[in-house]
Short mmCIF file of C-alpha atoms in Angstrom, two decimals:
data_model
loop_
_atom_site.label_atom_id
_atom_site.label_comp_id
_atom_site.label_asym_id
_atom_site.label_seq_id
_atom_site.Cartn_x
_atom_site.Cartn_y
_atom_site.Cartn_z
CA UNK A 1 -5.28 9.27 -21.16
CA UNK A 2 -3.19 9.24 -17.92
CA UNK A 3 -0.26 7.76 -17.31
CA UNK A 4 0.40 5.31 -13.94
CA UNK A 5 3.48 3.86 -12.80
CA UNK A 6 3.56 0.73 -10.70
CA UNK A 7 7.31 0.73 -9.55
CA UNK A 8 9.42 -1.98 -9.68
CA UNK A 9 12.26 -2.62 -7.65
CA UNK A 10 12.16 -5.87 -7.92
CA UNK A 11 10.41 -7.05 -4.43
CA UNK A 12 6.41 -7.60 -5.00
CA UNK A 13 4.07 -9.09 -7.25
CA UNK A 14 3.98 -6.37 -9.70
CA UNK A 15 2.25 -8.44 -12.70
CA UNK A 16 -0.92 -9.08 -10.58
CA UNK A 17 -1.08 -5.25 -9.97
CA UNK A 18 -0.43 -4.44 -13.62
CA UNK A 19 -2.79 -6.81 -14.56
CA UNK A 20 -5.82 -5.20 -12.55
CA UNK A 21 -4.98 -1.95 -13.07
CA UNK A 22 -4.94 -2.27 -16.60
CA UNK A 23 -8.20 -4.05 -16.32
CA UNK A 24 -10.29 -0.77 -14.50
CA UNK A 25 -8.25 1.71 -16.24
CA UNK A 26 -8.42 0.10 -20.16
CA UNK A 27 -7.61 3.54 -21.83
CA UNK A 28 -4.26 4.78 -19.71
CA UNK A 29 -0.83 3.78 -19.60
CA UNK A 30 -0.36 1.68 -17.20
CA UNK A 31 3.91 0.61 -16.81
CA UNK A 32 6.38 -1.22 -14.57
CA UNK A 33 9.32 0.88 -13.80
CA UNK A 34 12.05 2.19 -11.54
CA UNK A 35 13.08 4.62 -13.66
CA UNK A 36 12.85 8.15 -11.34
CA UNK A 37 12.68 10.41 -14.49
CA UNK A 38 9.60 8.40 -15.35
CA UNK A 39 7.89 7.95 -12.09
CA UNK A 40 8.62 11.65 -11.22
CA UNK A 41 6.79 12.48 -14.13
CA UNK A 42 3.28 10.44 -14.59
CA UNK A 43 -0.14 11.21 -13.08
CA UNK A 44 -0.69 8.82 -10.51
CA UNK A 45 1.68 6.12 -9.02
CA UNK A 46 1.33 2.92 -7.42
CA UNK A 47 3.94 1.04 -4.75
CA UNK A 48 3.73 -2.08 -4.14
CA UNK A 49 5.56 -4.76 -2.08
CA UNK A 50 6.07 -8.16 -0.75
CA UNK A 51 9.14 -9.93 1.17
CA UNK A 52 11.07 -8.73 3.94
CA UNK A 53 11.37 -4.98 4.97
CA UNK A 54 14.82 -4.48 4.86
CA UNK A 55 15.46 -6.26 1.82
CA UNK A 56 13.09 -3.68 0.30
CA UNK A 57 14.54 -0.69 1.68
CA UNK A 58 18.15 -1.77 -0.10
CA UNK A 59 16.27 -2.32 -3.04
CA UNK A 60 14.58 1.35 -3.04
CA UNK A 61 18.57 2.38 -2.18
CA UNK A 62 20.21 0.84 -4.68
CA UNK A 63 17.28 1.74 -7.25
CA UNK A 64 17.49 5.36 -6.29
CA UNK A 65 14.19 5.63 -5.43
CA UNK A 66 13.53 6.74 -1.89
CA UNK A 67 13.96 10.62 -2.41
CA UNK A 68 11.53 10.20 -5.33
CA UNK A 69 9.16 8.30 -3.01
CA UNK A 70 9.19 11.15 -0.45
CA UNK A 71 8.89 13.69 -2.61
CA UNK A 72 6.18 12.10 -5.32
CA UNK A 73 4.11 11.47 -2.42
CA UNK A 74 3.04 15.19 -1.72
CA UNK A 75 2.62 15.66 -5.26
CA UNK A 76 0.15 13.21 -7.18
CA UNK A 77 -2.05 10.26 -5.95
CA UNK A 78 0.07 7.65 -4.60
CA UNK A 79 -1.16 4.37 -3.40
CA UNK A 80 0.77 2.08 -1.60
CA UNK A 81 0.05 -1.61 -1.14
CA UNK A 82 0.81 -4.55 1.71
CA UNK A 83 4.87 -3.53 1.94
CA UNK A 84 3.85 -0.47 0.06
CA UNK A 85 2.18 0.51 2.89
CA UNK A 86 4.77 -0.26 5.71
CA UNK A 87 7.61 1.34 3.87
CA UNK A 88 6.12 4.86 4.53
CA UNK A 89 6.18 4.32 8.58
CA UNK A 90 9.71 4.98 10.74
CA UNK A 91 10.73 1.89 12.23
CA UNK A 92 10.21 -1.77 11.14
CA UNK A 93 10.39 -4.35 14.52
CA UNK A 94 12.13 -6.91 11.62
CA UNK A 95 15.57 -8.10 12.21
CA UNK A 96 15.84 -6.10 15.38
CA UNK A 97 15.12 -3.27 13.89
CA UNK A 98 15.03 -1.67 10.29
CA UNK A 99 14.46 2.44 9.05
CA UNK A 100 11.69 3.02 6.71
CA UNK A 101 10.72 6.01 4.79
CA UNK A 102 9.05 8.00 7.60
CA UNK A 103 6.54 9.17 5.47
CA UNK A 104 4.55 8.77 8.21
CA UNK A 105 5.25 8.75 11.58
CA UNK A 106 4.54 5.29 13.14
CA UNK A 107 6.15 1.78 13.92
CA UNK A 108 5.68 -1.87 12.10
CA UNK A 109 5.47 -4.75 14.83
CA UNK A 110 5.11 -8.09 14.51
CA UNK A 111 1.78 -10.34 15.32
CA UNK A 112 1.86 -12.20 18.26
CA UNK A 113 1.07 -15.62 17.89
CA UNK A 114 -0.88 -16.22 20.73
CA UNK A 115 -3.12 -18.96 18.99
CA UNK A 116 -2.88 -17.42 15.66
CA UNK A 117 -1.23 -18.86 12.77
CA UNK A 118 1.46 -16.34 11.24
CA UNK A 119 1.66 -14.72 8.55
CA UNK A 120 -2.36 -13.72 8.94
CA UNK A 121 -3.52 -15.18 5.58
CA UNK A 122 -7.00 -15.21 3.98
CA UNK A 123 -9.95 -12.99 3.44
CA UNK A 124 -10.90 -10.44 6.48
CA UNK A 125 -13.71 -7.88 6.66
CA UNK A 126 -11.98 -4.08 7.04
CA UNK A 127 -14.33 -1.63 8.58
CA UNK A 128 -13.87 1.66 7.25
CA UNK A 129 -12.74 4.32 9.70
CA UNK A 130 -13.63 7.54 7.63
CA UNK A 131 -15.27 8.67 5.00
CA UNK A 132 -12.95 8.38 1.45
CA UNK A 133 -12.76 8.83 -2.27
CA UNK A 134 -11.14 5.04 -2.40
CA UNK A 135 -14.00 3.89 -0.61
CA UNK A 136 -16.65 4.49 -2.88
CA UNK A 137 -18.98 2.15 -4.02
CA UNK A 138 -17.14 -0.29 -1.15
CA UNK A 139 -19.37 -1.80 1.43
CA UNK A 140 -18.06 -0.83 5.50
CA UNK A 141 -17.06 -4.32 6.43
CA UNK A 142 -16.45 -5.74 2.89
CA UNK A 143 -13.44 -8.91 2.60
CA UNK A 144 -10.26 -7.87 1.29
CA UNK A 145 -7.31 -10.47 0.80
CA UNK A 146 -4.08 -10.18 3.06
CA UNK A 147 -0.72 -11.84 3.29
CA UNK A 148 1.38 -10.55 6.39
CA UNK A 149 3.73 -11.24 9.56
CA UNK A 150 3.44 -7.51 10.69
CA UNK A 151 1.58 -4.47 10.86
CA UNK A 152 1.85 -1.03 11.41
CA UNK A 153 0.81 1.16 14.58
CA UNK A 154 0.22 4.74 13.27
CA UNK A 155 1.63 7.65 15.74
CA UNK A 156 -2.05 9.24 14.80
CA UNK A 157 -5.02 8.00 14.71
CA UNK A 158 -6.22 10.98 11.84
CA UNK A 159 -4.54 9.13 9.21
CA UNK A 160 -6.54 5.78 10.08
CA UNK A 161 -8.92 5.31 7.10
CA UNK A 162 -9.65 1.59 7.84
CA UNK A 163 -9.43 -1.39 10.18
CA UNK A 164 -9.53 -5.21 10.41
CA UNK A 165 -9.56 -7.70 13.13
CA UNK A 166 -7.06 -10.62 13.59
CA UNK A 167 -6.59 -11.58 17.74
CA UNK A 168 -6.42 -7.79 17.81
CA UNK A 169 -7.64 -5.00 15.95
CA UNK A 170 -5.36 -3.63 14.05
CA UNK A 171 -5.02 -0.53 11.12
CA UNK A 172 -5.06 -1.81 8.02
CA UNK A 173 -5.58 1.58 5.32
CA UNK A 174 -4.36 4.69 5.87
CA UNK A 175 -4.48 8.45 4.23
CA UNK A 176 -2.85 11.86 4.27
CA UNK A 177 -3.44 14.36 1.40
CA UNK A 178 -2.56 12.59 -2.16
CA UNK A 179 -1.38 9.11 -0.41
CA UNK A 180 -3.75 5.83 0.47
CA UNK A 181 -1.75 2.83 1.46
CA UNK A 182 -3.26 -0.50 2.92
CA UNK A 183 -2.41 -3.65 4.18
CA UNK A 184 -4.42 -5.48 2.18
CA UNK A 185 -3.80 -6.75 -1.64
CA UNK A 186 -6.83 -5.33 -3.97
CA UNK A 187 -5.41 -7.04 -7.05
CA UNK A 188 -6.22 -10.21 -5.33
CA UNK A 189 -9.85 -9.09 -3.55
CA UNK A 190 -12.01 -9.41 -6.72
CA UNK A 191 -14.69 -7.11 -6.83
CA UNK A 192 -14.35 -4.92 -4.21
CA UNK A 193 -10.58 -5.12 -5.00
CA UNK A 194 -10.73 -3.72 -8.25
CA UNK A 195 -13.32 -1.05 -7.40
CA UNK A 196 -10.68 0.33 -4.74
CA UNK A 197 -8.23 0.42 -7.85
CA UNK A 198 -10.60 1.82 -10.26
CA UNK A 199 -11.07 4.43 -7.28
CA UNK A 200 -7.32 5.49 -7.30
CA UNK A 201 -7.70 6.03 -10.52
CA UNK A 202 -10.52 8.28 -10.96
CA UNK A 203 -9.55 9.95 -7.31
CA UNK A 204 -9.49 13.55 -7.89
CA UNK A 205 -7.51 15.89 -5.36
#
């Protein structure tokens, strides 16, 4: 049995993630928490996210978590979801401007509207840019489930491990050593959702 943190800081859907993590992964501990003694020490953690950037990034402050983001993430498989994602880039556009984690080294814009209803809502095919552990058993082009105003432009393109298209194309997963973040929500993309989790689980590095 492994152990899995989802952490909690009070900003994302955490339930739904719980929920379908539990679901692939029936015989580990799966556990809400912001407590960094405990998320320092299980096997695999997940970060999740909804809301506004910098009302997350207080959160993380005022939770103590942000050194134990930075340093968990070089140390175990970390997977970081919609907000989850954009937390690990430099710069947020939001509110004229807001820090991140620069985890990795990129910016979050917004979508322009031209024409295009925002937040980008609803089902959208991701083509996968490289070959990945999280990917398998995934079909290139298969519908994931998204909810979001803005998006992140990575500094380098090696850590680009998918794409989707909405007015623009646009990078929607991303990898470097133990870490996978996307864009997308899995715990909300049925099948091929839960096959990406069930993938972070088994991932062996």
């Amino acid at each position: 049995m492994q152990s899995i943190a989802i952490i909690d800081y009070g900003m994302g859907n955490v339930r739904s993630v719980q929920k379908a993590l539990e679901h692939v992964a029936p015989n580990d501990k799966v556990f809400l928490t912001d407590n960094a003694d405990l998320i320092t020490n299980v096997d695999r953690i997940v970060f999740p996210g909804q809301g506004a950037m910098g009302a997350c990034m207080k959160a993380l402050t005022q939770h103590g978590l942000v050194d134990v983001i930075k340093r968990c993430v070089d140390e175990k498989p970390f997977l970081g979801i919609c907000l989850g994602l954009q937390l690990l880039f430099d710069h947020s556009e939001e509110n004229n401007g807001i820090d991140g984690l620069s985890i990795i080294s990129g910016n979050v814009v917004k979508f322009a509207k031209n024409n295009l209803k925002v937040p980008h809502m609803g089902w959208n095919t991701v083509k996968q840019t490289i070959e990945h552990p999280l990917w398998h058993n995934i079909n290139n082009y298969a519908r994931f489930y998204s909810v979001h105003s803005y998006y992140i432009e990575a500094s380098h393109a090696d850590v680009i491990a998918g794409s989707t298209n909405y007015g623009i194309d646009f990078t929607c997963a991303i990898t470097q050593d133990k870490l996978f973040a996307v864009q997308f929500h899995p715990e909300k993309s049925q099948h091929d959702g839960l096959q990406l989790l069930s993938n972070f689980v088994s991932w062996q590095i």
